[in-house]
Short mmCIF file of C-alpha atoms and ligand atoms in Angstrom, two decimals:
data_model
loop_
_atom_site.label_atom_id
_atom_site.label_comp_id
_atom_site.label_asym_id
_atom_site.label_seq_id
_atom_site.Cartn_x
_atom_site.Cartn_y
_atom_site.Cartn_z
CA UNK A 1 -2.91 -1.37 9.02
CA UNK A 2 -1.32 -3.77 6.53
CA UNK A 3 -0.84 -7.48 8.05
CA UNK A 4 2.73 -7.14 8.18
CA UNK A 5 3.65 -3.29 9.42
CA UNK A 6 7.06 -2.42 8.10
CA UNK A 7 9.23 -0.01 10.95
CA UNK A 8 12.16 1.74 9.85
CA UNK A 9 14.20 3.76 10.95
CA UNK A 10 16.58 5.96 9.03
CA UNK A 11 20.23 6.97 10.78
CA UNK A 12 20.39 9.89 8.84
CA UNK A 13 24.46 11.31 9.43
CA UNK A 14 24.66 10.06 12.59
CA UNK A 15 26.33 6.98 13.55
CA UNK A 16 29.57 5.58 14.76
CA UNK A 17 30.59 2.25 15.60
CA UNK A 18 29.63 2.95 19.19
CA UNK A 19 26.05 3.61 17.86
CA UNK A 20 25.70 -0.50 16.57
CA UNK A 21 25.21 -1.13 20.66
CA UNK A 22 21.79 0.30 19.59
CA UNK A 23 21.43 -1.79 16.71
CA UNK A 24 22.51 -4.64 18.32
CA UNK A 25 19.47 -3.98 21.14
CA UNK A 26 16.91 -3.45 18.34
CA UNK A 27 17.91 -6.44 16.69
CA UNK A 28 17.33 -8.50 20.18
CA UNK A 29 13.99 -6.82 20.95
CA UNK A 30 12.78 -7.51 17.55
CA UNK A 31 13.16 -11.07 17.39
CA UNK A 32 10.41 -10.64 20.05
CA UNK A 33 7.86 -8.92 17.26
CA UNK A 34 7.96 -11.44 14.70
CA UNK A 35 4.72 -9.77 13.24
CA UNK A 36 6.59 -6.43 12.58
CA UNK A 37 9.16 -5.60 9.68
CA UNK A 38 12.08 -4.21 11.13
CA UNK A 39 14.60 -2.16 9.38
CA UNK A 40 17.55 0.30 9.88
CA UNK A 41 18.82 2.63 7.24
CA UNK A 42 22.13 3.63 8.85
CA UNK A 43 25.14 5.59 6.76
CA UNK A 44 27.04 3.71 4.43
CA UNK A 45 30.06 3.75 6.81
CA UNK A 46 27.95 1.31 9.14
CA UNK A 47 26.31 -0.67 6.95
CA UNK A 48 28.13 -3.77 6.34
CA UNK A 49 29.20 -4.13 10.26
CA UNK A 50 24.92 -3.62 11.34
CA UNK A 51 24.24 -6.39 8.56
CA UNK A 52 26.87 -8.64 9.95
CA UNK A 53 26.11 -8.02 13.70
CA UNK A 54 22.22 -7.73 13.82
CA UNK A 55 20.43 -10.71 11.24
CA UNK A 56 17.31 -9.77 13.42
CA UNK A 57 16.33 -6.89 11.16
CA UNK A 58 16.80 -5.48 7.21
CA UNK A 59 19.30 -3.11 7.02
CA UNK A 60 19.23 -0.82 4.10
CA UNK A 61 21.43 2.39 2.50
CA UNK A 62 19.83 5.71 2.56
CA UNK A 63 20.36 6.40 -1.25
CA UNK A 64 22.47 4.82 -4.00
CA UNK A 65 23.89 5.89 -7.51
CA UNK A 66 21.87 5.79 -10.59
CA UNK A 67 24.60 3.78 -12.23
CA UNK A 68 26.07 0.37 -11.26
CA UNK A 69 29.59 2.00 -11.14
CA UNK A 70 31.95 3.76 -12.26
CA UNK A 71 33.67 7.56 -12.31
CA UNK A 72 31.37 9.18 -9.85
CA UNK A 73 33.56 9.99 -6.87
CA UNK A 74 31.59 10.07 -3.59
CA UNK A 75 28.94 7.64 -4.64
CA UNK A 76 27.86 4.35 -3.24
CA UNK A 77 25.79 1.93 -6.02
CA UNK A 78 23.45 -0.52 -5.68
CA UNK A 79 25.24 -3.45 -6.07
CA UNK A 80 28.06 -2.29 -3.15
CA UNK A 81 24.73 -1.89 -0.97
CA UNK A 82 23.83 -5.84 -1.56
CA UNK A 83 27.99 -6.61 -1.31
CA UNK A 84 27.59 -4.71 1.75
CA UNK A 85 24.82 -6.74 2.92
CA UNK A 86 21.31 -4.38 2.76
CA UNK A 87 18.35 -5.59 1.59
CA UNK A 88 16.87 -2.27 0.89
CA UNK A 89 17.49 1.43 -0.43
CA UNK A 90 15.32 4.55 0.48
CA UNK A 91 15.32 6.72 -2.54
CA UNK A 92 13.92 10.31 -3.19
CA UNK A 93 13.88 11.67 0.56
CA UNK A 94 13.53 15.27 0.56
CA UNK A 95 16.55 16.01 1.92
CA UNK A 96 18.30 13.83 -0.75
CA UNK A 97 15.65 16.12 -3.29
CA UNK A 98 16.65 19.39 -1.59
CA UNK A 99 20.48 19.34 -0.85
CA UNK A 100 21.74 17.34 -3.55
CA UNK A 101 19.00 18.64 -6.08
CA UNK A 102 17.66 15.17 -7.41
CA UNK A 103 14.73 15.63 -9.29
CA UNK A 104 11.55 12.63 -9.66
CA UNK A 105 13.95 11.52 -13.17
CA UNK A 106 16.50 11.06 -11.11
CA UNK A 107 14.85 9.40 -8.13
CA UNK A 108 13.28 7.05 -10.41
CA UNK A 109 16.48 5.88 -11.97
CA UNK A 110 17.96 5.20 -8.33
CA UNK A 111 15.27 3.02 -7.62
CA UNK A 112 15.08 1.24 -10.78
CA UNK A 113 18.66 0.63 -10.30
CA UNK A 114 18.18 -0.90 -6.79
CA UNK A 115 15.28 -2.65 -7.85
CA UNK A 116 18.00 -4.22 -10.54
CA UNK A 117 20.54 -5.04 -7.86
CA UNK A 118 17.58 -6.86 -5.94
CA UNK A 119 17.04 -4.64 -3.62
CA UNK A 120 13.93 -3.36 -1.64
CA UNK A 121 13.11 0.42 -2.56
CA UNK A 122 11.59 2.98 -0.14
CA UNK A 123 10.21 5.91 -1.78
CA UNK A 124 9.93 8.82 -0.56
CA UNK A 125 7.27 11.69 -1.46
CA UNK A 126 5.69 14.80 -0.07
CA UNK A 127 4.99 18.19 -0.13
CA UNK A 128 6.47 21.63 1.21
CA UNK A 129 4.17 23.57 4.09
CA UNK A 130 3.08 25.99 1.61
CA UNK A 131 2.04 23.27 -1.08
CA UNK A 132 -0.15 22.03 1.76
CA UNK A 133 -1.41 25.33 2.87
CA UNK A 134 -2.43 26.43 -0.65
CA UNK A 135 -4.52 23.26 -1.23
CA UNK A 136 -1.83 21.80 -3.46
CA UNK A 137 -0.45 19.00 -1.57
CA UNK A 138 -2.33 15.68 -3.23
CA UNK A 139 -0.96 17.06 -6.74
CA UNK A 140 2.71 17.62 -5.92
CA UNK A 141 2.82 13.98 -4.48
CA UNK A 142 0.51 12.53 -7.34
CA UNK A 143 3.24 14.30 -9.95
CA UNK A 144 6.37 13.18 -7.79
CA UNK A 145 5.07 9.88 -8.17
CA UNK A 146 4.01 9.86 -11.69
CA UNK A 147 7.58 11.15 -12.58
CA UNK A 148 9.74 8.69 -9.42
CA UNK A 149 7.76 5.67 -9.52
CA UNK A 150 9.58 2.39 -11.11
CA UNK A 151 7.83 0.83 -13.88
CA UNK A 152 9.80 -2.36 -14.37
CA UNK A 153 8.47 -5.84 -13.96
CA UNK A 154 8.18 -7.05 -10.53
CA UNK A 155 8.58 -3.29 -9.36
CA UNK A 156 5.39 -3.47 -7.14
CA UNK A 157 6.33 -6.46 -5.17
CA UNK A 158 9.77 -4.84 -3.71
CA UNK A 159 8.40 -1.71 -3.65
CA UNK A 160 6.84 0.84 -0.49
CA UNK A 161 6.11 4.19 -0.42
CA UNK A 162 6.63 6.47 2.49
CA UNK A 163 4.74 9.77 2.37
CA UNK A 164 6.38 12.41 4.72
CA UNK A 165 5.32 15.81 4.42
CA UNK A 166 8.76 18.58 4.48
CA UNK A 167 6.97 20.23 7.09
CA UNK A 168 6.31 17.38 9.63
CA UNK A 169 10.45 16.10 9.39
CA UNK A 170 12.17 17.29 12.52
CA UNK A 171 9.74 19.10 13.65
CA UNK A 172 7.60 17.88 15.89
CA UNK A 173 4.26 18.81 13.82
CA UNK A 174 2.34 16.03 12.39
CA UNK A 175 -0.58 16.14 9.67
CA UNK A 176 -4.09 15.56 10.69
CA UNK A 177 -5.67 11.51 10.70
CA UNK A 178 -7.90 13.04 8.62
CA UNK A 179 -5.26 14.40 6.38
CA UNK A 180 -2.81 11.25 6.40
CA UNK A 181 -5.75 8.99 5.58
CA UNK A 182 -6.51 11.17 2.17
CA UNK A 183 -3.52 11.51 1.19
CA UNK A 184 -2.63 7.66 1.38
CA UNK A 185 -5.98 7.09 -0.17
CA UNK A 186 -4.68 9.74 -3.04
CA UNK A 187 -1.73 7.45 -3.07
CA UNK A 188 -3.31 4.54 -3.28
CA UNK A 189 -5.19 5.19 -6.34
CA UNK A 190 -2.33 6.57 -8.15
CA UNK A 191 -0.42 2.85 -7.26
CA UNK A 192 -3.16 0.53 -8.74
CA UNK A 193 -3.51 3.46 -11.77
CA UNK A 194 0.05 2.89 -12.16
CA UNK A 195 0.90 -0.88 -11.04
CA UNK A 196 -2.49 -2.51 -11.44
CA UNK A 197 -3.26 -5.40 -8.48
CA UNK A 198 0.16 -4.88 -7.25
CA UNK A 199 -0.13 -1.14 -6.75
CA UNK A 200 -3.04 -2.27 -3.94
CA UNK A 201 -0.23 -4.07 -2.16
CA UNK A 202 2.47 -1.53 -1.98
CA UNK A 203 2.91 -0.54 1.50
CA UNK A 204 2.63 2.93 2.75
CA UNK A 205 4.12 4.20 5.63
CA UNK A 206 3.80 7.44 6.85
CA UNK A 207 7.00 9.46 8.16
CA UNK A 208 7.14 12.70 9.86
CA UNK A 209 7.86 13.07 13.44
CA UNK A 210 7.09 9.93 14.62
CA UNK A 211 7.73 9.25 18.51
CA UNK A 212 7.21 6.52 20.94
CA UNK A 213 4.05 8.97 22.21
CA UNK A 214 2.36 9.28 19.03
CA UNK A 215 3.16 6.35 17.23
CA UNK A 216 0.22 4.22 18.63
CA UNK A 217 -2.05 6.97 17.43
CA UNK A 218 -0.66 7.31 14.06
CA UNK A 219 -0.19 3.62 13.24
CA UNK A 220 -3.74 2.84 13.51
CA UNK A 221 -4.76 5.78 10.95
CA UNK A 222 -6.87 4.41 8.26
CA UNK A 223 -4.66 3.35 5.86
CA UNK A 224 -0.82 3.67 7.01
CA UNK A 225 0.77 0.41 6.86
CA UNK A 226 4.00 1.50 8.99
CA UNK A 227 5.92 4.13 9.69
CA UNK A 228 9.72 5.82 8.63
CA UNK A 229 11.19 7.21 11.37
CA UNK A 230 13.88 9.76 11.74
CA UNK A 231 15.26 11.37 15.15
CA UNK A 232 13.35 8.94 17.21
CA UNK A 233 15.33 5.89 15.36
CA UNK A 234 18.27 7.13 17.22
CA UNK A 235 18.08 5.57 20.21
CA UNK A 236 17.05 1.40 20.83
CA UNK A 237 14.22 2.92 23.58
CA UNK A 238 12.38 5.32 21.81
CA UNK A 239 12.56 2.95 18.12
CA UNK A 240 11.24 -0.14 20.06
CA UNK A 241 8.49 2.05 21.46
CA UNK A 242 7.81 2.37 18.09
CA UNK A 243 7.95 -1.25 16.94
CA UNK A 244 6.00 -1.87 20.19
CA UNK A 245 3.20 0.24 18.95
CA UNK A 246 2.91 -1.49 15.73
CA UNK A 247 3.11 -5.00 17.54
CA UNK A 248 -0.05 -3.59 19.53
CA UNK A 249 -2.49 -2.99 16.94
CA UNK A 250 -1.61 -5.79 15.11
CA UNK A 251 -2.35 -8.08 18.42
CA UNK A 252 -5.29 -6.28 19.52
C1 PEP B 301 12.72 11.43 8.02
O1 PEP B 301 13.54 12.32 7.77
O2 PEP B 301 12.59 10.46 7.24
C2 PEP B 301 11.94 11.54 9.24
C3 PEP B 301 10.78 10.97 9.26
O3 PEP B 301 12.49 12.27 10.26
P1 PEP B 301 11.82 12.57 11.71
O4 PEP B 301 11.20 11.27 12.18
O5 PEP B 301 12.98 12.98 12.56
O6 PEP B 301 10.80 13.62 11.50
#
């Protein structure tokens, strides 16, 4: 575990204004963890009200356009993210990669272009259940980060990686210690290959149905320096659970 463990939790599509009561209640608890990174990735449609209402923690956008603006109806850029007040973008999440086809080009010009707006990035990488089951899962993620990771100056030092295996999101299943600790390692090595000293800096989280009853367990794996956190993000009681776990092994 990292010195400073970096919690966050992505909204997904769900949120309403009713839903910043939870945000509101993270944002209290975690002025109590001042050891822990806290952030929130809730829709776009929330973001500049959770920025507003809860300083406590970063609050970031989900995705963002390539470009910093222009004809592209439907699409939120970088630069309306920092207007809107986040502090960070998750790029490349496999449901972005799956239902809106964006390929590791395409992932790497989002977060070059949030880099550029002075944003945080979050990348996202991982492989399918039958990737993993035919021995093939440290080469897809080594490739999607060959062909995702920025390259720019200063890339490193606003830059973590979450690795969260297709198969372990929404699920309920969750990889091996064994088998989170090599593939970090694997990631790792392909950081420092790519980013030199920074690259061994670059936090890693690990995502994939994290809970309040696992977290504990899957926080102190060798080598994950935090977690992203889906369903369980939802609700101020199980995501403080969460943060609470991380504030335990970083006390202990
Ligand atoms: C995610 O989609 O980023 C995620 C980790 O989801 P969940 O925690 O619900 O598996």
């Amino acid at each position: 575990m990292t010195a400073r463990p970096y919690i966050v939790g992505n909204w997904k599509m769900n949120g309403t204004r009713a839903m910043l009561a939870e945000a509101r209640a993270i944002g209290r608890a975690a002025a109590r963890f001042p050891g822990i990174d806290v952030g929130l990735a809730p829709p776009f449609t929330l973001l500049h009200a959770m920025a507003d209402e809860v300083p406590e923690i970063v609050v970031g956008g989900q995705d963002c356009h390539a470009s910093a603006g222009g004809a592209f109806t439907g699409d939120v850029s970088a630069p309306m993210l920092v207007d809107a007040g986040a502090r960070f973008c998750i790029v490349g999440h496999s449901e972005r990669r799956e239902f809106h086809g964006e390929d590791d080009a395409m992932v790497r010009r989002k977060a070059e272009a949030a880099l550029a707006a002075g944003l945080g990035v979050i990348l996202c990488v991982g492989e399918t259940g039958a990737e993993r089951d035919a021995g093939a899962a440290e080469a897809r993620v080594a490739a999607q980060l060959d062909g995702s990771l920025p390259r720019s100056e200063g890339a490193a030092a606003r830059l973590a990686i979450a690795y969260e295996p297709i198969w372990a999101i929404g699920t309920g299943r969750v990889p091996s210690g064994a088998e989170i600790t090599a593939m970090h390692r694997a990631i790792r090595a392909r950081l420092v290959a790519l980013h030199g000293e920074g690259g061994a800096a670059i936090r890693i989280l690990y995502g994939g149905s994290v809970n309040p009853a696992n977290a504990s367990e899957l926080l102190a794996t060798d080598e994950v320096d935090g977690a992203l956190v889906g369903g369980a993000s939802l609700s101020a009681d199980s995501f403080l659970a969460i943060v609470g776990a991380a504030n335990g092994l970083i006390a202990a």
